[in-house]
mmCIF file of C-alpha atoms in Angstrom:
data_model
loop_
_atom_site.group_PDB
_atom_site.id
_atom_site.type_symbol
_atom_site.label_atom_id
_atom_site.label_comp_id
_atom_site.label_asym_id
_atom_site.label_seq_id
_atom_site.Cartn_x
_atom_site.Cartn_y
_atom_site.Cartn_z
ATOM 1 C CA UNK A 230 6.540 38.985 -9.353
ATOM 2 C CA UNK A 231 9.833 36.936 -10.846
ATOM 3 C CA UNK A 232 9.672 33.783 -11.902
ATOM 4 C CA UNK A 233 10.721 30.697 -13.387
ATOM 5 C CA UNK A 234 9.109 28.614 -15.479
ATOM 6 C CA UNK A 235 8.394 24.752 -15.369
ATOM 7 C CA UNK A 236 7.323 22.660 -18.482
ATOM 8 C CA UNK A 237 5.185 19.362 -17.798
ATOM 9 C CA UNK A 238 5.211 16.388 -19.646
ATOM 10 C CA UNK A 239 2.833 17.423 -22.064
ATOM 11 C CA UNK A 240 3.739 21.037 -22.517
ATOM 12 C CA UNK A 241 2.105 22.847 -19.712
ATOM 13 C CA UNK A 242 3.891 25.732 -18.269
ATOM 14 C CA UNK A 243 3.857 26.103 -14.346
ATOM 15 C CA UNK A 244 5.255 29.373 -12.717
ATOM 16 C CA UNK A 245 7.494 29.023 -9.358
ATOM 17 C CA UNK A 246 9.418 31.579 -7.074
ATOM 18 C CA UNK A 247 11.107 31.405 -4.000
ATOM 19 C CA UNK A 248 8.830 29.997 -1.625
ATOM 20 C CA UNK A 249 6.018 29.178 -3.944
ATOM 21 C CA UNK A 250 7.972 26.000 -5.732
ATOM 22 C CA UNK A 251 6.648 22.381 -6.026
ATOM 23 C CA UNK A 252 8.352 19.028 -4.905
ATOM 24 C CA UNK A 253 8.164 15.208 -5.694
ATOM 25 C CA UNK A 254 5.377 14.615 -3.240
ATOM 26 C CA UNK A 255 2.990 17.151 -5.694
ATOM 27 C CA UNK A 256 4.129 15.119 -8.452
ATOM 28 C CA UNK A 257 3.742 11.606 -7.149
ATOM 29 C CA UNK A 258 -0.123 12.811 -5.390
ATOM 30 C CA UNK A 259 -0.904 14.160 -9.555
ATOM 31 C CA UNK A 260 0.133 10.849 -10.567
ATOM 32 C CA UNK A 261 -1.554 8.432 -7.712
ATOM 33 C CA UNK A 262 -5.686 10.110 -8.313
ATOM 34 C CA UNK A 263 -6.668 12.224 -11.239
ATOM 35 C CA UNK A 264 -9.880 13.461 -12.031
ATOM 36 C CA UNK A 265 -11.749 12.515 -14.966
ATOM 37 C CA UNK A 266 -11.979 15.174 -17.797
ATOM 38 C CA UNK A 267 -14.915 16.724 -17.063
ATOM 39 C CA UNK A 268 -14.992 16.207 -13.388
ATOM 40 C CA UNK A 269 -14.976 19.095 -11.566
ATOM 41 C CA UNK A 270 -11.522 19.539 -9.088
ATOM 42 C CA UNK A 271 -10.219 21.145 -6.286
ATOM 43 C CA UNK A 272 -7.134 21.570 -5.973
ATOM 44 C CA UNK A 273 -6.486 22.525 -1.904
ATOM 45 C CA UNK A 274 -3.739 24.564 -0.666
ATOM 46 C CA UNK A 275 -2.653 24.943 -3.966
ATOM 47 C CA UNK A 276 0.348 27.230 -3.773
ATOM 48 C CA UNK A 277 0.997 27.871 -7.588
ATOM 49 C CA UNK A 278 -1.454 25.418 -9.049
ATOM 50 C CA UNK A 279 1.079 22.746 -9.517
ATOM 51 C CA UNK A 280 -1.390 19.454 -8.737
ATOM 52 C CA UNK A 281 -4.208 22.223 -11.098
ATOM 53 C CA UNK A 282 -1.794 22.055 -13.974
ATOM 54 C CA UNK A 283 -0.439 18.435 -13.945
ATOM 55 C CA UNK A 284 -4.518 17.628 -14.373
ATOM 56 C CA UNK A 285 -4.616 19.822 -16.883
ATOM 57 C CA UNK A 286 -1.236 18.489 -18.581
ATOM 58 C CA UNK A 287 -3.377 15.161 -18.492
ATOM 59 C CA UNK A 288 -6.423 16.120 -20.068
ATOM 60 C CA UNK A 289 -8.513 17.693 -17.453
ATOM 61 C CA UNK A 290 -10.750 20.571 -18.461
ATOM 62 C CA UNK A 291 -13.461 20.374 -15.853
ATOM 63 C CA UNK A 292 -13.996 23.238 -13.501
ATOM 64 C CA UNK A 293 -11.028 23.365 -11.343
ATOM 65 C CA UNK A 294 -10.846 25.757 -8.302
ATOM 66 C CA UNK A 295 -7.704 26.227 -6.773
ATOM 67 C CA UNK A 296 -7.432 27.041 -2.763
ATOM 68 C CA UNK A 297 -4.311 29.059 -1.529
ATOM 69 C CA UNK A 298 -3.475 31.808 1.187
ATOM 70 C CA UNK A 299 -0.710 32.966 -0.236
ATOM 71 C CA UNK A 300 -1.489 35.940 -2.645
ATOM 72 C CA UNK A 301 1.661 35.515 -4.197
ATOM 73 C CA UNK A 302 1.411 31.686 -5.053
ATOM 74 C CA UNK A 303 -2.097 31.921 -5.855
ATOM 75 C CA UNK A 304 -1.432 35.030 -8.954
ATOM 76 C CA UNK A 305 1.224 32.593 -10.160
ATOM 77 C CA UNK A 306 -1.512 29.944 -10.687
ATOM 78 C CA UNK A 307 -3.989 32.259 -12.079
ATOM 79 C CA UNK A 308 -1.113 33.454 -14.576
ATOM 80 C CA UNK A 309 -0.093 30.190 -15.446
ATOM 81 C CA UNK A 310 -3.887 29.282 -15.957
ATOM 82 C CA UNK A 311 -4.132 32.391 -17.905
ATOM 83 C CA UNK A 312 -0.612 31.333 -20.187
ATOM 84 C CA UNK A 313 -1.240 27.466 -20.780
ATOM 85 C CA UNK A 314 -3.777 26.909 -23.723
ATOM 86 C CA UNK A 315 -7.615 26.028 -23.013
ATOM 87 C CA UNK A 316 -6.283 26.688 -19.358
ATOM 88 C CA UNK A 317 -9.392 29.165 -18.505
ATOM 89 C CA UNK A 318 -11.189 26.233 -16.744
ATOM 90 C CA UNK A 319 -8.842 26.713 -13.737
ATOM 91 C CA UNK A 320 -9.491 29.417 -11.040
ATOM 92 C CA UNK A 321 -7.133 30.476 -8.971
ATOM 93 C CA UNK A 322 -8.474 31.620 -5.708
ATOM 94 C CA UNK A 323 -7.038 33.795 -2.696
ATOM 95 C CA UNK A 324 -8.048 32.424 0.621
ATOM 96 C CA UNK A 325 -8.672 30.486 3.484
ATOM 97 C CA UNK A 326 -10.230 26.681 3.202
ATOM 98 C CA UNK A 327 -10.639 26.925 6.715
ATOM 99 C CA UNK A 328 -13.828 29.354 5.572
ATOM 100 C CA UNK A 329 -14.135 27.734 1.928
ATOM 101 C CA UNK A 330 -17.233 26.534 0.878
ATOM 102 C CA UNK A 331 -19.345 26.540 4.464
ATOM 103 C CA UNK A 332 -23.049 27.590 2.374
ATOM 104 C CA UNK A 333 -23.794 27.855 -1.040
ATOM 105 C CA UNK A 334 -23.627 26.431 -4.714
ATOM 106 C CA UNK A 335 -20.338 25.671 -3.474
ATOM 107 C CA UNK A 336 -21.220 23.099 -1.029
ATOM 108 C CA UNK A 337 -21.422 19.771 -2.084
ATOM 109 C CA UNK A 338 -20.173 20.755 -5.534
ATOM 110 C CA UNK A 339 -17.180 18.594 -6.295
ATOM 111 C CA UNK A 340 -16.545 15.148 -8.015
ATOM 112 C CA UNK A 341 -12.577 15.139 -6.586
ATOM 113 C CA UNK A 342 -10.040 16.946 -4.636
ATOM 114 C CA UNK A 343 -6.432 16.760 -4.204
ATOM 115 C CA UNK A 344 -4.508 18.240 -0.684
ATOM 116 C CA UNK A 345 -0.701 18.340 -0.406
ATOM 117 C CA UNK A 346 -0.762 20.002 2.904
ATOM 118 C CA UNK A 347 1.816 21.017 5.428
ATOM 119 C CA UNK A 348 3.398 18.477 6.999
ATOM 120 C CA UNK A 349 5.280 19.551 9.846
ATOM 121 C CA UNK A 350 3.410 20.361 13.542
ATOM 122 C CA UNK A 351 6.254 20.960 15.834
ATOM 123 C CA UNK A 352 10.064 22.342 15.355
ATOM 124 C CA UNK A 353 11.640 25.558 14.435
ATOM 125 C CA UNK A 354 9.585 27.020 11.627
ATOM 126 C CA UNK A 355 11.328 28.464 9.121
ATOM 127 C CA UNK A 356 12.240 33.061 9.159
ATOM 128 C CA UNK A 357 10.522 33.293 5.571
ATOM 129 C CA UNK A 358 6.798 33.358 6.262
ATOM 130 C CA UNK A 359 6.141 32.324 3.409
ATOM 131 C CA UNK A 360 8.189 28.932 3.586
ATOM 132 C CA UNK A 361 6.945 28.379 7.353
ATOM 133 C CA UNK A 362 3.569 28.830 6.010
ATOM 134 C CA UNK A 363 3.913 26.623 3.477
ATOM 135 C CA UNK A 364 5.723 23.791 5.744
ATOM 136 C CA UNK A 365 3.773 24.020 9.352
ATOM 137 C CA UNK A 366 0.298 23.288 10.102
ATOM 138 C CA UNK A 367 -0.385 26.237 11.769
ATOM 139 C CA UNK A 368 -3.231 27.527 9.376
ATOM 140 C CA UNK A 369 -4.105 24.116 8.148
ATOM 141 C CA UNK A 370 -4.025 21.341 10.042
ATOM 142 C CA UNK A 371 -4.963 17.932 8.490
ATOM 143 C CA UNK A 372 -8.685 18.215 9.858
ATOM 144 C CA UNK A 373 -8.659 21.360 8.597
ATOM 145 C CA UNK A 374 -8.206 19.768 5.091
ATOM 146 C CA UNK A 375 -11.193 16.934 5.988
ATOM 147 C CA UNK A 376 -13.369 19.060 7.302
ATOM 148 C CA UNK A 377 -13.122 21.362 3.801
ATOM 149 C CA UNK A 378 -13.461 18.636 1.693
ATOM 150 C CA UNK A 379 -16.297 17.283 3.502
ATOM 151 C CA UNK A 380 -18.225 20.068 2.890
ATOM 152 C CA UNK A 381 -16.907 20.399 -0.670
ATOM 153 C CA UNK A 382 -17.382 16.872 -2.163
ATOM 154 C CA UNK A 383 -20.653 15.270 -3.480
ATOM 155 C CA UNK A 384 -21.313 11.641 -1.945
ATOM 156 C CA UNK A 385 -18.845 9.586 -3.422
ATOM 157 C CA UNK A 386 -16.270 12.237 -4.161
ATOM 158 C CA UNK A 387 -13.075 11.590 -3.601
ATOM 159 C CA UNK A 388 -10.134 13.140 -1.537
ATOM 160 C CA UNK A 389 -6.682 12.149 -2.352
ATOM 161 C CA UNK A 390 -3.670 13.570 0.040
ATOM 162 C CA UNK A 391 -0.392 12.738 0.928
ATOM 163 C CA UNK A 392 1.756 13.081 4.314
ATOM 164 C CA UNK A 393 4.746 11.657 6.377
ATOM 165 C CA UNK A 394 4.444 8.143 7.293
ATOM 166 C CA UNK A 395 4.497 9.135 10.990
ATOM 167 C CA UNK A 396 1.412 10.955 10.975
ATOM 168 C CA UNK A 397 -0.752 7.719 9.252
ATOM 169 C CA UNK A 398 -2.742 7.555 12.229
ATOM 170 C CA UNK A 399 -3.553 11.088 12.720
ATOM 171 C CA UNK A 400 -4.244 11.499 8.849
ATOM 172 C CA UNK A 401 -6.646 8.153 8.967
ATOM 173 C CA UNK A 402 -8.637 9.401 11.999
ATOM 174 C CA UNK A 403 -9.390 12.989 10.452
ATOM 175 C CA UNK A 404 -10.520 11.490 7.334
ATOM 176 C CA UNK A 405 -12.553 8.799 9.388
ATOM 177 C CA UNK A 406 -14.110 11.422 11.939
ATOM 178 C CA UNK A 407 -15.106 13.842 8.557
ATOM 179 C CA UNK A 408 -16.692 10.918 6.735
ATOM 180 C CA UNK A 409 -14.020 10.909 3.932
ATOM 181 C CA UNK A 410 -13.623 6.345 4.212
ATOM 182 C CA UNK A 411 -10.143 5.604 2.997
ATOM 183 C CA UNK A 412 -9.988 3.457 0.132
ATOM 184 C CA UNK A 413 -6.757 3.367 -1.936
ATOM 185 C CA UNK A 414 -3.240 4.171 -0.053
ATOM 186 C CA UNK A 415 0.367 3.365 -0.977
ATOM 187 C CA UNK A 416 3.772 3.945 0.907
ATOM 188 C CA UNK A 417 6.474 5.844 -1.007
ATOM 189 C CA UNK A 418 10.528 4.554 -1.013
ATOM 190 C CA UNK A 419 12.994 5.355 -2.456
ATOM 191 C CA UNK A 420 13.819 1.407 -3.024
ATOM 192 C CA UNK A 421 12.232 -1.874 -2.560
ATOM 193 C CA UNK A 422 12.899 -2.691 1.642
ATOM 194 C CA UNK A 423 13.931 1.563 2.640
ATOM 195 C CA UNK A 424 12.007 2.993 4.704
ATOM 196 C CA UNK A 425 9.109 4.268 3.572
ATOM 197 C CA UNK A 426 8.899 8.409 3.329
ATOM 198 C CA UNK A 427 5.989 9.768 2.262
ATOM 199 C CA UNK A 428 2.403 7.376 1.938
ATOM 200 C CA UNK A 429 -0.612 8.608 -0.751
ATOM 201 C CA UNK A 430 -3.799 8.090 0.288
ATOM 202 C CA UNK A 431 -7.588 7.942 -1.478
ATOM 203 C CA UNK A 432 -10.786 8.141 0.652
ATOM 204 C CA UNK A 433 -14.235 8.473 -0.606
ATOM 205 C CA UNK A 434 -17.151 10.757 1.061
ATOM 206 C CA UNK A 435 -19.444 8.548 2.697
ATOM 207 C CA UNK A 436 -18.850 4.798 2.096
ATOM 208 C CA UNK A 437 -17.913 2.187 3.733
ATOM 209 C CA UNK A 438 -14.837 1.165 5.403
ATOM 210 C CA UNK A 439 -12.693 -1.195 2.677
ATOM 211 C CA UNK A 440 -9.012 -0.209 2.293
ATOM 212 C CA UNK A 441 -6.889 -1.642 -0.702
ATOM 213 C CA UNK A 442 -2.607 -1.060 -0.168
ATOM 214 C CA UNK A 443 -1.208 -0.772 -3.648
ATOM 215 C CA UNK A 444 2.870 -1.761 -4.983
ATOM 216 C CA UNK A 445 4.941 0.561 -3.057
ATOM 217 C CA UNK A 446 5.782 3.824 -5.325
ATOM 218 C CA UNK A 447 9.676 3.744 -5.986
ATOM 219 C CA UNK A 448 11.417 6.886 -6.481
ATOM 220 C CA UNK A 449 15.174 6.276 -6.495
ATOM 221 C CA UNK A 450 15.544 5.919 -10.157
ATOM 222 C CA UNK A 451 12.929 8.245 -11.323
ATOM 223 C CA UNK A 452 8.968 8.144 -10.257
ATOM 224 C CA UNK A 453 7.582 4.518 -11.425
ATOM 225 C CA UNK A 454 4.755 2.293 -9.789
ATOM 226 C CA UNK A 455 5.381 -1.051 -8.793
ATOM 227 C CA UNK A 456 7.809 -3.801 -6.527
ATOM 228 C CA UNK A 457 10.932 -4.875 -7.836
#
């Protein structure tokens, strides 16, 4: 498969194609909730490892699994975990998180995962499979997400997603009703007072209720944290 390659801050190489690319949003989620070096990660629809990588640009080197349908996405990851150095740690795997992790060694495995999911439920989806695939929820809805990382997370893990402002409510309630507590969240602008157009949220596998809103994330000069 063509592709093109990305370089991270710190050197790591991500592959894209057409339809298996990466955004700000990936970029601002890697940023907002990392896991600690030797936690182990999952990264959920993954599409070519991008929020994998950034960890790994950061100093990651737990066990990382990395959840994608697409074949095509998911064999860039596992060549880009195969290129990058010390990047054997990562796994790239093929399939459905809809039927990820339901029984075994699996289950209850992970310290953190990450989810930048589909964000769109109605509309015209896009010709390209791929692309409509990668844009509509229709094989992963946000509970879908929950209910995965439910079952994948230890007590206490942590599940850190982001999504359109206009779907808060529906992204608060799945966490809520899978017993993922949201704990950190911040709205995304691209100055201080626009309207907001992405949020980032944290929430923790089975504690209590006890949300914290963080500075706004500004994005129109470049990604920084922080008012003003």
């Amino acid at each position: 498969m063509e592709h093109r390659v990305e370089i991270l801050d710190h050197g790591t190489r991500v592959f894209t194609a057409p339809g298996a690319g990466f955004g700000t949003d990936a970029l601002l989620l890697s940023r907002f909730a990392r896991p600690r070096p030797k936690d182990a990660a999952l990264d959920l629809c993954s599409g070519c490892g991008i929020l994998a990588l950034a960890w790994h640009d950061g100093g990651h080197r737990g066990p990382c699994t990395a959840v994608e349908l697409d074949p095509d996405a998911s064999a860039l990851c596992a060549a880009a975990a195969t290129h990058n150095p010390e990047g054997g740690h990562i796994t790239a795997l093929c399939g459905d998180l809809r039927a990820f992790c339901m029984a075994g060694p699996e289950r209850g495995r992970y310290d953190f995962a990450a989810c930048n999911p589909p964000y769109f439920t109605g509309g015209i989806p896009s010709p390209d499979p791929r692309r409509a695939a990668a844009r509509h929820d229709g094989s992963c809805t946000v509970e879908d997400v929950a209910a995965c990382a439910a079952r994948a997370l230890r007590d206490g893990g942590k599940l850190v997603l982001c999504h359109r402002p206009e779907r808060m409510a529906a992204v608060f309630c799945a966490l809520c009703a899978a017993g993922l507590e949201p704990k950190r969240a911040a709205m995304v602008r691209q100055t201080p007072g626009a309207r907001p157009w992405l949020f980032l949220v944290e929430a923790r596998k089975g504690r209590r209720p006890g949300l914290v809103w963080e500075p706004d994330v500004l994005t129109g000069e470049g990604v920084r944290y922080g008012g003003g």
